[in-house]
XYZ file of C-alpha atoms in Angstrom:
621
model
C -342.979 -124.518 25.225
C -343.657 -126.954 22.382
C -347.099 -128.183 21.341
C -347.048 -131.450 19.390
C -350.192 -131.984 17.268
C -350.692 -135.383 15.612
C -352.567 -134.683 12.373
C -352.164 -138.124 10.802
C -355.558 -139.641 11.677
C -357.765 -136.682 12.551
C -356.622 -133.891 10.265
C -359.626 -131.601 10.735
C -359.474 -131.740 14.528
C -355.705 -131.215 14.395
C -355.994 -128.170 12.119
C -358.641 -126.674 14.408
C -356.358 -127.213 17.414
C -353.439 -125.578 15.574
C -355.598 -122.523 14.773
C -356.660 -122.175 18.416
C -353.110 -122.550 19.706
C -351.519 -120.244 17.157
C -353.382 -117.160 18.427
C -351.296 -117.224 21.590
C -348.281 -119.106 20.266
C -346.987 -116.220 18.165
C -346.814 -113.770 21.068
C -345.933 -116.346 23.725
C -342.960 -117.855 21.933
C -344.516 -121.340 21.650
C -343.564 -123.766 18.885
C -346.305 -125.851 17.235
C -344.961 -129.099 15.769
C -347.421 -130.910 13.489
C -346.997 -134.646 12.848
C -348.241 -135.434 9.317
C -348.227 -138.133 6.646
C -348.230 -136.601 3.174
C -348.587 -140.004 1.492
C -352.294 -139.929 2.346
C -352.834 -136.164 2.032
C -350.483 -134.224 -0.216
C -351.883 -130.871 1.015
C -351.565 -131.506 4.736
C -348.198 -129.762 5.171
C -349.461 -126.552 3.569
C -352.710 -126.783 5.551
C -350.796 -127.053 8.821
C -348.653 -124.020 7.944
C -351.712 -122.053 6.885
C -353.334 -122.884 10.230
C -350.344 -121.539 12.167
C -347.924 -124.447 12.746
C -344.300 -123.411 13.121
C -342.795 -126.848 12.350
C -343.843 -130.172 10.894
C -342.572 -133.757 10.706
C -343.664 -135.823 7.697
C -343.684 -139.543 8.450
C -343.865 -140.238 4.715
C -340.183 -139.325 4.742
C -338.167 -142.443 5.660
C -335.664 -140.207 7.464
C -338.269 -138.662 9.788
C -336.739 -138.110 13.219
C -338.988 -136.907 16.054
C -336.156 -136.109 18.483
C -334.406 -133.962 15.862
C -337.659 -132.143 15.073
C -338.175 -131.384 18.761
C -334.621 -130.086 18.904
C -335.303 -127.689 16.032
C -338.559 -126.582 17.624
C -336.845 -125.945 20.917
C -334.109 -123.866 19.294
C -336.914 -121.797 17.760
C -338.460 -121.360 21.220
C -335.119 -120.263 22.630
C -334.838 -117.575 19.993
C -338.296 -116.102 20.592
C -338.565 -116.683 24.356
C -340.057 -113.625 25.933
C -342.688 -113.203 23.206
C -343.445 -109.689 21.992
C -340.968 -107.955 24.291
C -338.147 -110.218 23.132
C -339.140 -109.766 19.487
C -338.943 -105.983 19.789
C -335.302 -106.325 20.751
C -334.447 -109.044 18.260
C -332.930 -106.519 15.890
C -330.214 -105.654 18.410
C -329.345 -109.353 18.530
C -329.248 -109.513 14.761
C -326.860 -106.589 14.599
C -324.516 -108.451 16.931
C -324.463 -111.601 14.780
C -322.212 -111.628 11.737
C -323.733 -114.375 9.553
C -326.708 -112.299 8.486
C -328.559 -110.755 5.574
C -331.610 -108.604 4.961
C -333.930 -107.600 2.139
C -336.843 -105.225 1.644
C -340.294 -106.795 1.581
C -341.313 -104.707 -1.411
C -338.173 -105.203 -3.487
C -335.852 -108.203 -3.591
C -333.229 -105.979 -5.216
C -332.869 -103.949 -1.994
C -330.736 -106.574 -0.295
C -327.680 -106.749 1.940
C -325.351 -109.630 2.890
C -322.711 -109.388 5.640
C -319.061 -109.825 4.680
C -318.756 -112.711 7.136
C -321.604 -114.576 5.470
C -320.046 -114.062 2.035
C -316.715 -115.394 3.303
C -318.306 -118.358 5.120
C -319.827 -119.725 1.879
C -317.694 -118.273 -0.954
C -319.107 -120.565 -3.626
C -322.469 -118.731 -3.493
C -322.621 -115.761 -5.849
C -324.270 -113.203 -3.567
C -323.591 -110.380 -6.034
C -325.786 -112.101 -8.588
C -328.288 -113.554 -6.128
C -328.099 -111.349 -2.975
C -331.452 -112.404 -1.544
C -331.844 -115.860 -3.035
C -328.278 -117.196 -3.056
C -328.796 -119.510 -0.083
C -332.316 -120.464 -1.171
C -330.944 -121.751 -4.482
C -328.668 -124.145 -2.524
C -331.533 -125.802 -0.641
C -333.254 -129.089 -1.380
C -336.878 -129.158 -2.478
C -337.985 -130.122 1.023
C -335.953 -127.316 2.582
C -337.418 -124.800 0.133
C -340.917 -125.808 1.238
C -339.925 -124.988 4.816
C -338.637 -121.569 3.777
C -341.859 -120.764 1.893
C -343.892 -121.781 4.929
C -341.782 -119.632 7.254
C -341.964 -116.593 4.967
C -345.711 -117.094 4.763
C -345.936 -116.914 8.541
C -344.043 -113.615 8.510
C -346.369 -112.198 5.859
C -349.333 -113.272 8.006
C -348.074 -111.220 10.954
C -345.757 -113.520 12.885
C -342.795 -111.668 14.352
C -340.267 -114.448 13.850
C -339.790 -117.825 12.234
C -336.976 -120.340 11.963
C -336.019 -122.885 9.305
C -333.621 -125.818 9.819
C -331.553 -126.794 6.794
C -328.130 -127.872 5.587
C -325.585 -125.239 4.557
C -322.300 -126.289 3.036
C -322.665 -129.732 4.614
C -323.451 -128.480 8.144
C -326.737 -128.300 10.013
C -327.912 -124.748 10.639
C -330.979 -123.014 12.009
C -331.964 -120.009 9.932
C -333.693 -117.364 12.088
C -336.004 -114.984 10.231
C -337.328 -111.725 11.587
C -339.473 -108.942 10.100
C -338.804 -105.364 11.172
C -339.805 -102.036 9.581
C -340.562 -103.453 6.150
C -337.491 -105.668 5.896
C -336.806 -109.358 6.387
C -333.671 -110.110 8.415
C -331.932 -113.477 8.455
C -329.414 -114.854 10.941
C -327.672 -118.219 10.597
C -326.793 -120.311 13.643
C -324.653 -123.418 13.331
C -326.023 -126.384 15.274
C -323.986 -128.847 17.291
C -324.043 -132.472 16.214
C -326.912 -134.575 17.544
C -324.375 -136.564 19.592
C -323.862 -133.507 21.784
C -327.536 -132.754 22.334
C -328.620 -133.943 25.779
C -332.045 -133.615 27.290
C -333.419 -130.467 25.655
C -334.988 -129.362 28.944
C -331.523 -128.792 30.428
C -331.416 -125.207 29.217
C -330.918 -121.831 30.844
C -334.167 -119.917 30.309
C -332.532 -116.518 29.784
C -329.806 -117.336 27.277
C -331.040 -120.580 25.710
C -327.685 -122.230 26.455
C -327.231 -125.456 28.383
C -327.464 -124.999 32.151
C -325.035 -126.139 34.858
C -326.757 -129.509 35.362
C -326.528 -130.297 31.641
C -322.889 -129.169 31.597
C -322.020 -131.516 34.473
C -323.692 -134.407 32.677
C -321.749 -133.697 29.466
C -318.410 -133.363 31.265
C -318.985 -136.502 33.350
C -319.759 -138.470 30.192
C -316.555 -137.306 28.526
C -314.414 -138.055 31.595
C -315.905 -141.531 31.889
C -315.043 -142.134 28.235
C -311.386 -141.353 28.967
C -311.304 -137.864 27.424
C -309.517 -134.887 28.968
C -311.953 -132.031 28.291
C -310.794 -128.421 28.384
C -313.059 -126.049 30.293
C -313.019 -122.286 29.686
C -315.081 -120.306 32.209
C -315.783 -116.832 30.805
C -317.148 -113.911 32.816
C -317.914 -110.212 32.318
C -315.852 -108.336 34.894
C -317.773 -105.055 34.723
C -321.266 -106.547 34.349
C -322.632 -104.890 37.492
C -321.479 -101.504 36.227
C -323.166 -102.169 32.860
C -326.347 -103.184 34.671
C -326.249 -99.988 36.726
C -325.594 -97.792 33.685
C -327.977 -99.368 31.161
C -330.576 -101.080 33.366
C -331.313 -104.709 34.150
C -333.236 -105.340 30.926
C -330.218 -104.254 28.891
C -328.014 -106.458 31.068
C -330.216 -109.466 30.308
C -330.048 -108.592 26.629
C -326.250 -108.485 26.819
C -326.184 -111.983 28.354
C -328.376 -113.298 25.523
C -326.158 -111.694 22.888
C -322.968 -113.019 24.482
C -324.521 -116.480 24.827
C -325.490 -116.609 21.151
C -322.079 -115.347 20.060
C -320.255 -117.865 22.258
C -322.290 -120.707 20.806
C -321.824 -119.507 17.236
C -318.088 -118.781 17.472
C -317.286 -121.989 19.369
C -319.011 -124.092 16.732
C -317.122 -122.269 14.000
C -313.678 -122.388 15.611
C -313.783 -125.956 16.935
C -315.027 -128.921 14.920
C -314.889 -131.448 17.764
C -317.388 -132.342 20.456
C -318.280 -129.242 22.462
C -320.696 -127.624 24.896
C -321.567 -124.010 25.692
C -323.438 -123.327 28.933
C -324.409 -120.468 31.224
C -323.223 -121.148 34.768
C -324.746 -118.295 36.764
C -325.046 -114.524 36.611
C -322.566 -113.193 34.058
C -320.512 -116.404 33.845
C -320.449 -118.854 30.932
C -318.687 -122.153 30.282
C -317.192 -123.490 27.059
C -316.211 -127.176 27.206
C -314.179 -128.835 24.456
C -313.258 -132.486 24.134
C -309.520 -133.141 23.822
C -308.381 -129.753 22.513
C -304.588 -129.821 22.108
C -302.934 -128.019 25.026
C -300.759 -125.969 22.662
C -303.869 -124.490 21.058
C -305.865 -123.618 24.188
C -304.467 -120.137 24.742
C -304.937 -119.063 21.111
C -308.433 -120.533 21.028
C -309.499 -118.720 24.218
C -308.036 -115.390 23.054
C -309.655 -115.675 19.623
C -312.970 -116.614 21.227
C -312.962 -113.603 23.557
C -311.980 -111.239 20.729
C -314.669 -112.504 18.365
C -317.426 -112.514 20.991
C -316.851 -109.300 22.923
C -315.532 -106.806 20.358
C -317.979 -104.393 18.719
C -320.919 -105.094 21.020
C -323.862 -102.707 21.104
C -326.918 -102.397 23.319
C -329.933 -100.602 21.883
C -327.741 -98.832 19.368
C -325.135 -97.722 21.901
C -321.586 -99.136 21.919
C -320.722 -101.096 25.027
C -317.375 -102.371 26.246
C -317.696 -105.442 28.456
C -314.434 -106.532 30.074
C -314.097 -110.290 29.586
C -312.004 -112.592 31.738
C -311.461 -116.348 31.413
C -310.305 -119.221 33.587
C -309.058 -122.463 32.045
C -308.989 -125.941 33.575
C -307.945 -129.191 31.870
C -309.355 -132.533 32.947
C -307.285 -135.582 33.848
C -307.881 -139.115 35.058
C -308.401 -137.911 38.631
C -310.939 -135.213 37.756
C -314.631 -135.267 38.500
C -317.048 -133.012 36.663
C -317.705 -131.024 39.845
C -314.061 -130.379 40.712
C -313.158 -129.590 37.107
C -315.868 -126.934 36.840
C -314.757 -125.569 40.216
C -311.143 -125.289 39.038
C -312.235 -123.338 35.973
C -314.435 -121.039 38.073
C -311.658 -120.417 40.627
C -309.250 -119.605 37.782
C -311.850 -117.171 36.421
C -312.189 -115.556 39.852
C -308.416 -115.014 39.978
C -308.419 -113.539 36.464
C -311.274 -111.227 37.397
C -309.583 -110.014 40.573
C -306.309 -109.276 38.772
C -305.657 -106.524 36.248
C -303.138 -108.569 34.297
C -303.784 -110.963 31.406
C -307.442 -111.743 30.678
C -306.924 -115.520 30.666
C -305.775 -117.474 33.719
C -304.882 -121.173 33.711
C -305.845 -123.094 36.840
C -302.949 -124.081 39.079
C -304.952 -125.442 42.010
C -304.832 -129.142 42.780
C -307.716 -131.510 43.234
C -306.947 -131.336 46.972
C -307.269 -127.533 46.927
C -310.632 -127.759 45.202
C -311.744 -130.427 47.649
C -310.831 -128.107 50.541
C -312.944 -125.337 49.001
C -315.890 -127.730 48.719
C -315.425 -128.928 52.315
C -315.399 -125.355 53.625
C -318.522 -124.463 51.668
C -320.334 -127.528 52.985
C -319.246 -126.787 56.569
C -319.856 -123.030 56.712
C -323.569 -123.113 57.510
C -322.913 -125.536 60.381
C -319.953 -123.466 61.559
C -322.223 -120.450 61.922
C -324.540 -122.471 64.119
C -321.688 -123.931 66.206
C -320.228 -120.523 67.047
C -317.052 -120.974 64.992
C -317.438 -117.499 63.444
C -315.665 -115.166 65.869
C -315.055 -111.426 66.111
C -311.708 -109.661 66.375
C -311.394 -105.933 67.149
C -308.741 -103.726 65.559
C -308.066 -100.552 67.573
C -308.634 -97.168 65.923
C -306.463 -94.399 67.369
C -306.249 -90.592 67.198
C -303.211 -89.464 65.248
C -302.406 -86.341 67.296
C -302.802 -87.726 70.843
C -302.453 -91.506 70.464
C -305.745 -91.924 72.338
C -307.907 -94.978 71.572
C -311.186 -93.839 69.975
C -312.809 -97.090 68.860
C -312.425 -100.378 67.027
C -313.325 -102.031 63.754
C -315.026 -105.426 64.092
C -313.458 -108.097 61.870
C -314.775 -111.623 61.331
C -312.705 -114.811 61.510
C -313.517 -118.510 61.152
C -312.117 -120.558 64.016
C -312.065 -123.850 62.125
C -311.495 -126.951 64.306
C -309.361 -128.605 61.628
C -307.676 -125.797 59.709
C -307.164 -123.204 62.431
C -308.044 -119.510 62.225
C -309.199 -118.556 58.715
C -309.134 -114.872 57.749
C -311.914 -112.647 56.471
C -310.943 -112.996 52.792
C -311.288 -116.796 52.942
C -314.447 -116.620 55.043
C -316.293 -114.225 52.762
C -315.123 -115.893 49.554
C -316.498 -119.215 50.822
C -319.728 -117.540 51.978
C -320.190 -115.922 48.559
C -319.862 -119.256 46.767
C -322.052 -121.037 49.331
C -324.776 -118.395 48.972
C -324.910 -117.514 52.703
C -323.501 -113.979 52.614
C -326.682 -112.344 53.882
C -327.083 -114.599 56.929
C -323.335 -114.485 57.677
C -323.313 -110.687 57.578
C -326.316 -110.477 59.924
C -324.660 -112.863 62.391
C -321.401 -110.872 62.383
C -323.258 -107.610 62.996
C -325.204 -109.145 65.888
C -322.093 -110.624 67.524
C -320.085 -107.410 67.203
C -322.865 -105.240 68.647
C -323.481 -107.633 71.525
C -319.772 -107.782 72.424
C -319.360 -103.992 72.215
C -322.445 -103.461 74.367
C -320.697 -105.535 77.053
C -317.619 -103.302 77.273
C -317.072 -101.813 80.774
C -318.707 -98.460 81.532
C -315.284 -96.809 81.562
C -315.023 -97.649 77.855
C -318.426 -96.167 77.062
C -316.803 -93.497 74.886
C -315.452 -96.028 72.345
C -316.984 -96.266 68.869
C -317.695 -99.517 67.041
C -317.240 -99.824 63.276
C -318.874 -102.699 61.397
C -318.559 -103.476 57.693
C -321.583 -103.309 55.414
C -321.507 -104.636 51.852
C -323.417 -103.601 48.761
C -325.345 -106.861 49.165
C -326.457 -105.785 52.653
C -327.734 -102.468 51.322
C -329.643 -104.225 48.545
C -331.878 -105.925 51.147
C -334.960 -103.749 51.617
C -335.242 -104.750 55.305
C -331.639 -103.762 56.096
C -332.523 -100.492 57.832
C -335.150 -102.059 60.095
C -332.974 -105.069 60.847
C -329.992 -102.883 61.779
C -332.061 -100.703 64.110
C -333.469 -103.838 65.759
C -329.988 -105.361 66.206
C -328.710 -102.161 67.832
C -331.717 -101.940 70.159
C -331.624 -105.616 71.148
C -327.884 -105.438 71.906
C -328.354 -102.330 74.034
C -325.682 -100.434 72.106
C -325.978 -96.662 71.668
C -326.596 -95.772 67.989
C -324.467 -92.628 68.177
C -321.399 -94.812 68.905
C -321.894 -96.957 65.788
C -320.218 -96.448 62.408
C -321.203 -98.390 59.295
C -318.270 -98.840 56.935
C -319.481 -99.176 53.344
C -317.108 -101.318 51.330
C -316.278 -99.049 48.405
C -314.705 -101.817 46.350
C -318.209 -103.151 45.675
C -320.607 -101.333 43.384
C -323.863 -100.287 45.046
C -326.664 -101.065 42.613
C -329.297 -98.442 43.552
C -327.247 -95.584 44.907
C -330.209 -93.263 45.520
C -332.191 -95.836 47.521
C -329.090 -96.746 49.525
C -328.391 -93.077 50.233
C -331.946 -92.547 51.527
C -331.688 -95.616 53.745
C -328.337 -94.550 55.181
C -329.599 -91.022 55.772
C -332.439 -92.388 57.911
C -329.926 -94.431 59.930
C -327.735 -91.345 60.234
C -330.687 -89.371 61.552
C -331.000 -92.063 64.235
C -327.394 -91.328 65.287
C -325.381 -93.841 63.243
C -322.323 -92.541 61.381
C -321.222 -93.583 57.873
C -317.710 -94.262 56.538
C -316.511 -95.200 53.065
C -313.994 -98.019 53.382
C -311.003 -98.573 51.064
C -311.475 -95.131 49.565
C -309.641 -94.583 46.291
C -309.531 -98.232 45.196
C -313.135 -98.927 44.186
C -315.627 -98.200 41.449
C -317.135 -94.780 41.982
C -315.515 -92.885 44.826
C -316.627 -89.411 43.776
C -320.235 -90.410 43.093
C -320.300 -92.037 46.539
C -319.105 -88.787 48.102
C -321.725 -86.842 46.188
C -324.729 -89.031 46.979
C -324.083 -90.906 50.223
C -324.389 -89.225 53.662
C -320.744 -89.685 54.688
C -318.896 -88.781 57.927
C -315.535 -90.550 57.453
C -313.233 -91.624 54.639
C -310.937 -94.590 55.218
C -307.754 -94.513 53.157
C -306.840 -97.969 51.893
C -303.629 -99.515 53.239
C -302.283 -99.761 49.690
C -302.164 -95.960 49.539
C -300.936 -95.503 53.106
C -297.956 -97.796 52.540
C -296.141 -95.326 50.252
C -296.837 -92.161 52.221
C -293.444 -92.032 53.962
C -291.591 -92.253 50.648
C -290.992 -89.491 48.106
C -293.073 -86.335 47.820
C -294.696 -87.840 44.742
C -295.932 -90.781 46.791
C -297.729 -88.405 49.133
C -299.693 -86.537 46.460
C -302.654 -88.926 46.264
C -303.052 -89.261 50.037
C -302.717 -85.510 50.510
C -305.381 -84.852 47.861
C -307.786 -87.322 49.521
C -307.276 -85.744 52.952
C -307.650 -82.194 51.596
C -310.811 -83.139 49.710
C -312.270 -84.839 52.785
C -311.607 -81.810 54.965
C -313.150 -79.485 52.388
C -316.295 -81.635 52.617
C -316.154 -81.545 56.440
C -315.262 -85.241 56.675
C -312.775 -86.954 58.988
C -310.122 -89.354 57.682
C -309.043 -92.758 59.007
C -305.853 -94.302 57.565
C -305.574 -98.101 57.416
C -302.441 -100.249 57.440
C -300.118 -97.905 59.355
C -297.026 -99.930 60.251
C -294.185 -97.420 60.786
C -293.532 -94.239 62.726
C -292.596 -92.559 59.438
C -296.045 -93.246 58.024
C -297.695 -91.923 61.171
C -295.590 -88.732 61.116
C -296.483 -88.107 57.472
C -300.188 -88.599 58.213
C -299.959 -86.183 61.129
C -298.370 -83.536 58.865
C -301.168 -83.999 56.325
C -303.867 -83.582 58.979
C -305.235 -87.148 59.111
C -307.333 -87.573 62.266
C -307.329 -91.339 62.948
C -305.373 -94.465 62.054
C -305.298 -98.221 62.563
C -302.569 -100.740 61.881
C -299.867 -102.965 63.317
C -297.807 -99.964 64.468
C -299.996 -99.986 67.588
C -301.998 -103.206 67.330
C -303.314 -105.793 64.941
C -306.758 -107.391 65.348
C -307.364 -108.636 68.924
C -309.746 -111.166 70.430
C -312.602 -109.588 72.474
C -310.823 -110.272 75.786
C -307.490 -108.997 74.489
C -309.095 -105.853 73.119
C -310.864 -105.113 76.401
C -307.547 -105.411 78.286
C -305.796 -103.263 75.676
C -308.536 -100.608 75.862
C -308.475 -100.484 79.665
C -304.678 -100.008 79.656
C -304.998 -97.288 77.014
C -307.736 -95.572 78.997
């Protein structure tokens, strides 16, 4: 990503090498750092720039610092990573930054300076010098860098970057040419004390990665500090990805990353770090921020970063959530990050305040880590077990089938429910293999039911992640065949609380399974992302009403309106309805009056072990 050319002893060879490299460097986002000594050749700096170098380090300067020069070069690489494709979208990043200016190439008088930039450095008279106000503040050496960078733009380079001091702070000035105008964007740089190994960067956003974040946090904890961690995530990122496309989603992550870095450096003068953890999640770490100021800081940060965002000229409204964790003498970098991430997960799951402070103990976090470490082994040891919840006809009370539910029979902590199991699997990255194992176990157990129970249906849960696997259809057909279970007795319950990425491809896949005899249900209907679009596009046979809706059905007439509308809509589409969470006779009577066909819930039976279910089914039969 950075080519270092030593031009001090073999200038001609170095200049030739720079020329050869620069043909691909401009489009490939490569920085060319030339090492020179102007005391022996006063023209060497200009010669290097003319040949295509993006940066130089003059050893005639007693303050020459190679590590700092590499840092500047790397920040340049981060800004242009992706080459031509990235450069084409640079303008959308510039419009999201607020310390910016622009001017026409043909006329310096056609200039514009953002209000935020004017306010950030009020002593510069931008009305008198709109395009040259900052330039007039620079040292002679810094002006030479600007002239070199502008020369590169005139020669056809898409972007350039100039490091300099602005109002006593180190900044990197990004320059970009688009449609006859020069655009400038100013990025404040962290102090050199906070710059770790420059390779510890996330390639998409240019921020520090998780490994670099752990190193920074560990160093602060060892020094006796109590760092504050703010994990920030975009709650509706998958919906944005689905609506705008993956490229736009990546662009959003880059914009958010740059804004987080810029705003954090402006709002907090102390030691800090901004990193991308994974997916749509970021981490802001601050050394010894006063506890009374954390909430205001986090709220201000979210407001300044996420308001007014646009993608490709279209307004976009990401929903930001944050989890906060504060280090103490017992913290490790791993557990502290985990506490912040768990707090973020709670904030994301809730619809209350956007910022959630961690309340879990170090012991709680340790338990989470233990479970994650043990899950893969538990799958191999047979600790993942299946429970069957009976599904019953509303009008006759006859047993018609069962939903397979997974449990973790932990030798130390007892029976762990599905919510814990799947949350641990998600964090451990074993969801796909866990789901396949559950499907196999459920089908095998159901295939072993007595012949007298051969009329019973089996329902198994399928997630959006399952449907995203291209081999899902073939794998499911193979599992059914190997188990010896009849496809026409199988129902796949699609979890509607998860957004299906490619709805059309999933619909085609499910239709082929349906043609083979399998039936399709939408689970938790009415509580997820896109119920009506699911009904329109997916080949559906059943709707399952979420227990949260069923619980109020025996109350006032108003409470029954939503359930009645779902049942009426389902019947108009020739679909059957299964109600979950039925616990009282009043609820069952109300469902019967509304025409609901099937139900499940503790009124008749909770989840049963395979042996218990078989005995229950035989008695019912």
